[in-house]
Amino acid sequence: MPGPLLAVVFWSAVLAVVFSQVMILRSSARVLKAAVPKNSAIEWVFAVGPAIALVFVLVFSWRAAMRPPSVEMQMMPTPGEIRL
Amino acid sequence: MNPAPTAAAAPAADRTLLQDLITLTKPKIISLLLVTTIAPMYVAGDPSLTTVLLVALGGYLMAGGANAVNMYLDRDIDDVMARTKLRPIPSGRMHARAVIAFGVGIASAATWMLATFVNILTAALALGGFYFYVFIYTRWLKRSSPQNIVIGGAAGAFPPLVGWAAVTNGLDLTAAFLFLIIFYWTPPHFWALALNKQRDYGNAKVPMAPLVWGERETIDQMWWYSVLLVALTLLPVAFGAFGALYLVLAAVLGGILLWGVWRVKVAAEFSKPAWWVYGYSLLYLALLFVAMVLDRHVPVA
């Protein structure tokens, strides 16, 4: 697939992922304020933990998407590596 | 002592022991787990039929063992929920100790089989999924947090890692995405069920999101989890894990899922569209993983 199309897919997907995660965190904050659970610290960890993991995955994805393809990769693409 | 068989259990009283043992493993649920285990094997490489059969059998036994232990731990609440009161323990057809022995036994057999005939990493990941489901989800989160399904979703996300590790003896970024796809698929799928089974969960005192947060807030989160999920399914294309065929199929399948969840969001009466989302989300996940395999193995002009 052409590079510009891949860039559009990447950045539009990243935008949607980040915006959705922010909306999930906002909703979690609303429900945690409305009805304070027995252990609110744990509930906050449950809400924020996946978001932090997602940030790491997005950073690794960006690095993988920006990595220039090697000769071997162009001949034999493997999972998780560039086929630009 | 086992509870006495209830009147509702009477039609199931003539079931054989073999049928009950199969019921303990929750075969309908495992069929989807096997799709998400085996499809990644064909994405990761070209596994031999023997390896695929070994992983399928090991995966079935491990997940079946986890499900049987889950039925042992949940035997008190299964009796008060309409959809679970016919299970072997609450209906009095099997003794609770026999159920946990069966569950631990087949999970142990799976661990040995995967470690001996596939590789140690595959066995460790499958066992990790077992422990996560039994101890983190069933024992801890299910009855204590409305985010039980969110964090507990990680248990169902282990199968693609198992399949991937069976072929590559390692994990990489694509495998992490397969994990995340199932992790973020779980909340909208199970909340669609929970919206329609609130009375059951309420009777069993299981703090599902619709009961604790309210229906509107749960549906709102279902929508944002679905948007995040669909976007997440497209990202692997950007770093070359999948190609154009997968991009098109994932976009179409995801678009249908978003349309379904949007109908739940805007409906005055959400019951029917929520049931639709529950059913379609199962098909969605299976077809998404099939799309990954097709992308890898069907040449596109």
Coordinates of C-alpha atoms in Angstrom, one line a residue:
Chain A
M1 CA 0.0 0.0 0.0
P2 CA 1.2 3.6 -0.7
G3 CA 3.0 5.4 2.2
P4 CA 0.7 8.4 2.3
L5 CA -2.4 6.1 2.7
L6 CA -0.6 4.2 5.5
A7 CA 0.1 7.5 7.2
V8 CA -3.5 8.6 6.9
V9 CA -4.6 5.2 8.4
F10 CA -2.1 5.5 11.2
W11 CA -2.8 9.0 12.3
S12 CA -6.6 8.8 12.0
A13 CA -6.6 5.6 14.0
V14 CA -4.3 7.1 16.6
L15 CA -6.6 10.2 16.9
A16 CA -9.7 8.0 17.3
V17 CA -7.9 5.7 19.9
V18 CA -6.7 8.7 22.0
F19 CA -10.0 10.6 21.8
S20 CA -12.0 7.4 22.7
Q21 CA -9.7 6.7 25.7
V22 CA -10.1 10.2 27.0
M23 CA -13.9 9.9 26.7
I24 CA -13.7 6.6 28.6
L25 CA -11.6 8.2 31.4
R26 CA -14.0 11.2 31.6
S27 CA -16.9 8.8 32.0
S28 CA -15.0 6.8 34.6
A29 CA -14.3 10.0 36.5
R30 CA -18.0 10.9 36.4
V31 CA -19.1 7.5 37.8
L32 CA -16.4 7.4 40.4
K33 CA -17.4 10.9 41.7
A34 CA -21.1 10.1 41.6
A35 CA -20.9 6.9 43.7
V36 CA -17.7 6.6 45.7
P37 CA -16.7 2.9 45.7
K38 CA -15.3 1.1 48.8
N39 CA -11.8 1.2 47.2
S40 CA -11.7 4.1 44.9
A41 CA -7.9 4.0 44.5
I42 CA -8.2 0.5 42.9
E43 CA -11.0 1.6 40.7
W44 CA -8.8 4.5 39.4
V45 CA -6.0 2.1 38.7
F46 CA -8.5 -0.1 36.7
A47 CA -9.5 3.0 34.7
V48 CA -6.1 4.5 34.1
G49 CA -4.0 1.3 33.8
P50 CA -5.3 0.3 30.3
A51 CA -4.8 3.9 29.1
I52 CA -1.1 3.8 30.2
A53 CA -0.6 0.5 28.5
L54 CA -2.2 1.9 25.3
V55 CA 0.2 4.8 25.3
F56 CA 3.2 2.4 25.2
V57 CA 1.6 0.4 22.4
L58 CA 1.0 3.5 20.4
V59 CA 4.6 4.7 20.8
F60 CA 5.9 1.2 19.7
S61 CA 3.5 1.3 16.8
W62 CA 4.7 4.7 15.7
R63 CA 8.3 3.6 15.9
A64 CA 7.5 0.5 13.9
A65 CA 5.6 2.5 11.3
M66 CA 8.5 5.0 11.0
R67 CA 11.2 2.4 10.7
P68 CA 12.7 2.3 7.2
P69 CA 12.3 -1.1 5.6
S70 CA 15.4 -3.3 5.2
V71 CA 16.2 -5.5 2.2
E72 CA 15.3 -8.7 4.0
M73 CA 12.0 -7.2 5.2
Q74 CA 11.1 -6.2 1.6
M75 CA 11.8 -9.8 0.4
M76 CA 10.3 -11.6 3.4
P77 CA 7.9 -9.5 5.4
T78 CA 7.3 -10.8 8.9
P79 CA 4.6 -10.0 11.4
G80 CA 4.9 -6.7 13.2
E81 CA 7.5 -5.3 10.7
I82 CA 7.3 -2.8 7.9
R83 CA 6.1 -3.8 4.4
L84 CA 6.1 -0.3 2.9
Chain B
M1 CA -23.4 -30.7 50.4
N2 CA -24.8 -29.9 47.0
P3 CA -28.0 -27.9 46.8
A4 CA -31.0 -30.0 46.0
P5 CA -32.1 -30.1 42.4
T6 CA -34.5 -27.3 41.7
A7 CA -37.8 -27.6 39.8
A8 CA -36.2 -25.7 36.9
A9 CA -33.4 -28.3 36.7
A10 CA -35.8 -31.2 36.2
P11 CA -35.7 -31.3 32.3
A12 CA -31.9 -31.6 32.5
A13 CA -32.0 -34.4 35.1
D14 CA -31.5 -37.2 32.6
R15 CA -28.2 -35.8 31.2
T16 CA -25.3 -38.2 31.2
L17 CA -22.0 -37.5 33.1
L18 CA -20.2 -37.0 29.8
Q19 CA -22.7 -34.3 28.8
D20 CA -22.2 -32.6 32.2
L21 CA -18.5 -32.7 31.9
I22 CA -18.7 -31.1 28.5
T23 CA -21.1 -28.5 29.9
L24 CA -18.5 -27.6 32.6
T25 CA -16.1 -26.6 29.9
K26 CA -18.5 -24.1 28.3
P27 CA -18.0 -25.4 24.8
K28 CA -19.8 -22.5 23.1
I29 CA -17.5 -20.0 24.6
I30 CA -14.4 -22.0 23.9
S31 CA -15.3 -22.2 20.2
L32 CA -14.6 -18.5 19.9
L33 CA -11.5 -18.8 22.0
L34 CA -10.2 -21.5 19.6
V35 CA -10.8 -19.2 16.6
T36 CA -8.7 -16.5 18.4
T37 CA -6.0 -19.0 19.2
I38 CA -5.7 -20.8 15.8
A39 CA -6.1 -17.8 13.5
P40 CA -3.0 -16.0 15.0
M41 CA -1.0 -19.2 14.3
Y42 CA -1.6 -18.8 10.6
V43 CA -0.9 -15.1 10.8
A44 CA 2.4 -15.8 12.6
G45 CA 3.5 -18.4 10.1
D46 CA 2.7 -21.7 8.5
P47 CA 2.2 -24.2 11.4
S48 CA 2.1 -27.9 10.9
L49 CA -1.3 -29.6 11.3
T50 CA 0.0 -31.5 14.3
T51 CA 1.0 -28.2 16.1
V52 CA -2.4 -26.7 15.3
L53 CA -4.2 -29.8 16.7
L54 CA -2.0 -29.9 19.8
V55 CA -2.6 -26.2 20.5
A56 CA -6.4 -26.6 19.8
L57 CA -6.6 -29.5 22.2
G58 CA -4.4 -27.9 24.8
G59 CA -6.3 -24.6 24.5
Y60 CA -9.6 -26.4 24.9
L61 CA -8.5 -28.3 28.0
M62 CA -7.0 -25.1 29.6
A63 CA -10.0 -22.9 28.9
G64 CA -12.4 -25.8 29.8
G65 CA -10.5 -26.3 33.1
A66 CA -10.8 -22.5 33.9
N67 CA -14.5 -22.6 33.1
A68 CA -15.0 -25.7 35.4
V69 CA -13.2 -24.0 38.2
N70 CA -15.3 -20.8 37.6
M71 CA -18.4 -22.9 38.0
Y72 CA -17.1 -24.3 41.3
L73 CA -16.3 -20.8 42.6
D74 CA -19.6 -19.3 41.4
R75 CA -21.7 -22.2 42.5
D76 CA -23.5 -20.0 45.1
I77 CA -24.6 -17.4 42.6
D78 CA -25.2 -19.7 39.7
D79 CA -28.2 -21.0 41.7
V80 CA -29.9 -17.6 41.8
M81 CA -29.4 -16.7 38.1
A82 CA -31.9 -18.0 35.6
R83 CA -29.3 -18.5 32.9
T84 CA -26.9 -20.5 35.1
K85 CA -29.2 -22.4 37.5
L86 CA -29.3 -25.5 35.2
R87 CA -25.5 -25.9 35.4
P88 CA -24.3 -29.3 36.9
I89 CA -23.6 -28.0 40.5
P90 CA -26.6 -25.8 41.2
S91 CA -28.9 -28.4 39.6
G92 CA -27.4 -31.1 41.9
R93 CA -26.2 -33.4 39.2
M94 CA -22.5 -33.1 40.1
H95 CA -20.7 -32.7 43.4
A96 CA -18.7 -29.4 43.7
R97 CA -15.5 -31.3 44.7
A98 CA -15.7 -33.4 41.6
V99 CA -16.1 -30.3 39.4
I100 CA -13.0 -28.6 40.8
A101 CA -11.0 -31.8 40.5
F102 CA -12.1 -32.1 36.9
G103 CA -11.2 -28.5 36.2
V104 CA -7.7 -28.6 37.8
G105 CA -7.1 -32.0 36.3
I106 CA -7.7 -31.0 32.7
A107 CA -5.9 -27.7 33.1
S108 CA -2.9 -29.6 34.5
A109 CA -3.0 -32.0 31.5
A110 CA -3.1 -29.0 29.1
T111 CA -0.1 -27.5 30.8
W112 CA 1.9 -30.7 30.5
M113 CA 0.8 -31.3 26.9
L114 CA 1.7 -27.7 25.7
A115 CA 5.0 -27.7 27.6
T116 CA 6.0 -31.1 26.3
F117 CA 4.9 -31.1 22.7
V118 CA 4.7 -27.3 21.8
N119 CA 7.0 -25.1 23.9
I120 CA 7.3 -23.7 27.4
L121 CA 6.2 -20.1 26.5
T122 CA 3.0 -21.4 25.0
A123 CA 2.3 -23.5 28.2
A124 CA 3.2 -20.5 30.4
L125 CA 0.9 -18.1 28.6
A126 CA -2.0 -20.6 28.6
L127 CA -1.5 -21.2 32.3
G128 CA -1.3 -17.4 32.8
G129 CA -4.8 -17.1 31.1
F130 CA -6.1 -19.8 33.4
Y131 CA -4.8 -18.1 36.6
F132 CA -6.0 -14.7 35.4
Y133 CA -9.5 -16.0 34.7
V134 CA -9.8 -18.0 37.9
F135 CA -8.1 -15.7 40.5
I136 CA -8.2 -12.1 39.1
Y137 CA -11.5 -12.2 37.3
T138 CA -13.7 -14.9 39.1
R139 CA -12.3 -14.7 42.6
W140 CA -11.5 -11.0 42.9
L141 CA -13.0 -8.7 40.3
K142 CA -16.3 -10.3 39.4
R143 CA -18.0 -9.6 42.7
S144 CA -16.1 -6.5 43.8
S145 CA -15.8 -4.0 40.9
P146 CA -18.1 -2.7 38.1
Q147 CA -14.9 -2.7 36.0
N148 CA -14.8 -6.5 36.4
I149 CA -15.4 -6.9 32.7
V150 CA -12.8 -4.3 31.7
I151 CA -9.8 -5.7 33.5
G152 CA -11.2 -9.3 33.4
G153 CA -11.2 -9.0 29.6
A154 CA -7.5 -9.6 29.7
A155 CA -8.2 -13.3 30.6
G156 CA -10.0 -13.8 27.3
A157 CA -7.2 -12.0 25.5
F158 CA -4.5 -14.6 26.2
P159 CA -5.5 -17.1 23.4
P160 CA -3.9 -15.1 20.5
L161 CA -0.7 -14.9 22.5
V162 CA -0.8 -18.7 23.0
G163 CA -1.3 -19.3 19.3
W164 CA 1.4 -16.8 18.4
A165 CA 3.9 -18.2 20.8
A166 CA 3.2 -21.8 19.6
V167 CA 4.5 -20.8 16.1
T168 CA 7.2 -18.3 16.9
N169 CA 8.2 -19.2 20.4
G170 CA 8.1 -15.4 21.1
L171 CA 5.8 -12.4 21.1
D172 CA 6.0 -9.1 19.2
L173 CA 4.0 -5.9 18.5
T174 CA 1.4 -7.7 16.3
A175 CA 0.7 -10.2 19.0
A176 CA 0.3 -7.3 21.5
F177 CA -2.3 -5.8 19.1
L178 CA -4.2 -9.1 19.0
F179 CA -4.3 -9.1 22.8
L180 CA -5.5 -5.5 22.9
I181 CA -8.2 -6.1 20.3
I182 CA -9.8 -8.8 22.5
F183 CA -9.2 -6.7 25.6
Y184 CA -11.1 -3.7 24.1
W185 CA -13.8 -5.9 22.5
T186 CA -14.8 -7.4 25.8
P187 CA -16.6 -4.5 27.5
P188 CA -19.1 -3.6 24.7
H189 CA -19.7 -7.4 24.2
F190 CA -20.5 -8.2 27.8
W191 CA -22.2 -5.0 28.7
A192 CA -24.6 -5.6 25.8
L193 CA -25.5 -8.9 27.7
A194 CA -25.5 -7.2 31.1
L195 CA -27.9 -4.5 30.0
N196 CA -30.5 -7.3 29.3
K197 CA -29.6 -9.4 32.4
Q198 CA -29.6 -6.7 35.0
R199 CA -32.2 -8.5 37.2
D200 CA -30.1 -11.7 37.2
Y201 CA -26.9 -9.9 38.1
G202 CA -28.7 -7.9 40.7
N203 CA -30.1 -11.0 42.4
A204 CA -26.6 -12.5 42.4
K205 CA -25.2 -9.2 43.8
V206 CA -22.7 -9.1 40.9
P207 CA -21.8 -5.3 40.5
M208 CA -22.1 -5.1 36.7
A209 CA -21.7 -1.7 35.2
P210 CA -25.4 -1.0 34.3
L211 CA -26.4 -1.7 37.9
V212 CA -23.7 0.5 39.5
W213 CA -23.1 3.2 36.9
G214 CA -26.6 3.3 35.3
E215 CA -27.6 2.3 31.8
R216 CA -26.8 5.6 30.1
E217 CA -23.3 5.8 31.4
T218 CA -22.7 2.1 30.5
I219 CA -24.0 2.6 27.0
D220 CA -21.8 5.7 26.6
Q221 CA -18.7 3.7 27.5
M222 CA -19.8 0.9 25.2
W223 CA -19.8 3.4 22.4
W224 CA -16.3 4.8 23.2
Y225 CA -14.9 1.3 23.7
S226 CA -16.3 0.3 20.3
V227 CA -14.8 3.3 18.6
L228 CA -11.4 2.6 20.2
L229 CA -11.6 -1.0 19.3
V230 CA -12.4 -0.4 15.6
A231 CA -9.5 2.2 15.4
L232 CA -7.2 -0.3 17.1
T233 CA -8.0 -3.0 14.5
L234 CA -6.8 -0.7 11.7
L235 CA -3.5 0.3 13.3
P236 CA -1.5 -2.9 12.5
V237 CA -2.0 -2.0 8.8
A238 CA 0.1 1.1 9.3
F239 CA 3.2 -0.8 10.4
G240 CA 2.9 -3.5 7.8
A241 CA 1.4 -6.4 9.9
F242 CA -1.6 -6.6 7.5
G243 CA -2.4 -5.4 4.0
A244 CA -5.2 -3.9 2.0
L245 CA -7.6 -6.9 2.2
Y246 CA -7.5 -6.9 6.0
L247 CA -7.9 -3.1 6.0
V248 CA -11.1 -3.2 3.9
L249 CA -12.6 -6.2 5.8
A250 CA -11.7 -4.7 9.3
A251 CA -13.2 -1.4 8.3
V252 CA -16.5 -2.9 7.0
L253 CA -16.9 -5.3 10.0
G254 CA -16.0 -2.5 12.4
G255 CA -18.4 -0.1 10.7
I256 CA -21.3 -2.6 11.2
L257 CA -20.3 -2.9 14.9
L258 CA -20.3 0.8 15.4
W259 CA -23.7 1.1 13.6
G260 CA -25.1 -1.6 16.0
V261 CA -23.8 0.1 19.2
W262 CA -25.0 3.5 17.9
R263 CA -28.5 2.0 17.7
V264 CA -28.2 1.0 21.3
K265 CA -27.1 4.5 22.2
V266 CA -29.9 6.4 20.5
A267 CA -32.7 3.9 21.1
A268 CA -35.5 4.7 23.6
E269 CA -35.7 1.0 24.4
F270 CA -32.3 -0.6 24.2
S271 CA -33.1 -4.2 24.8
K272 CA -33.4 -5.4 21.1
P273 CA -30.4 -3.5 19.7
A274 CA -28.3 -4.6 22.7
W275 CA -29.1 -8.3 22.0
W276 CA -28.2 -7.6 18.4
V277 CA -24.8 -6.1 19.5
Y278 CA -24.2 -9.1 21.8
G279 CA -24.7 -11.6 18.9
Y280 CA -23.0 -9.6 16.2
S281 CA -19.9 -8.9 18.4
L282 CA -19.3 -12.6 18.6
L283 CA -19.4 -12.9 14.8
Y284 CA -17.4 -9.7 14.4
L285 CA -14.4 -11.0 16.5
A286 CA -14.4 -14.4 14.7
L287 CA -14.6 -12.8 11.2
L288 CA -11.9 -10.2 12.1
F289 CA -9.5 -13.0 12.9
V290 CA -10.5 -14.9 9.8
A291 CA -9.8 -11.6 7.8
M292 CA -6.2 -11.6 9.3
V293 CA -5.6 -15.1 8.0
L294 CA -7.1 -14.4 4.6
D295 CA -4.9 -11.2 4.3
R296 CA -1.8 -13.3 5.0
H297 CA -2.6 -16.3 2.7
V298 CA -4.8 -15.0 -0.1
P299 CA -2.8 -13.1 -2.8
V300 CA -4.3 -9.7 -3.7
A301 CA -3.7 -8.5 -7.3

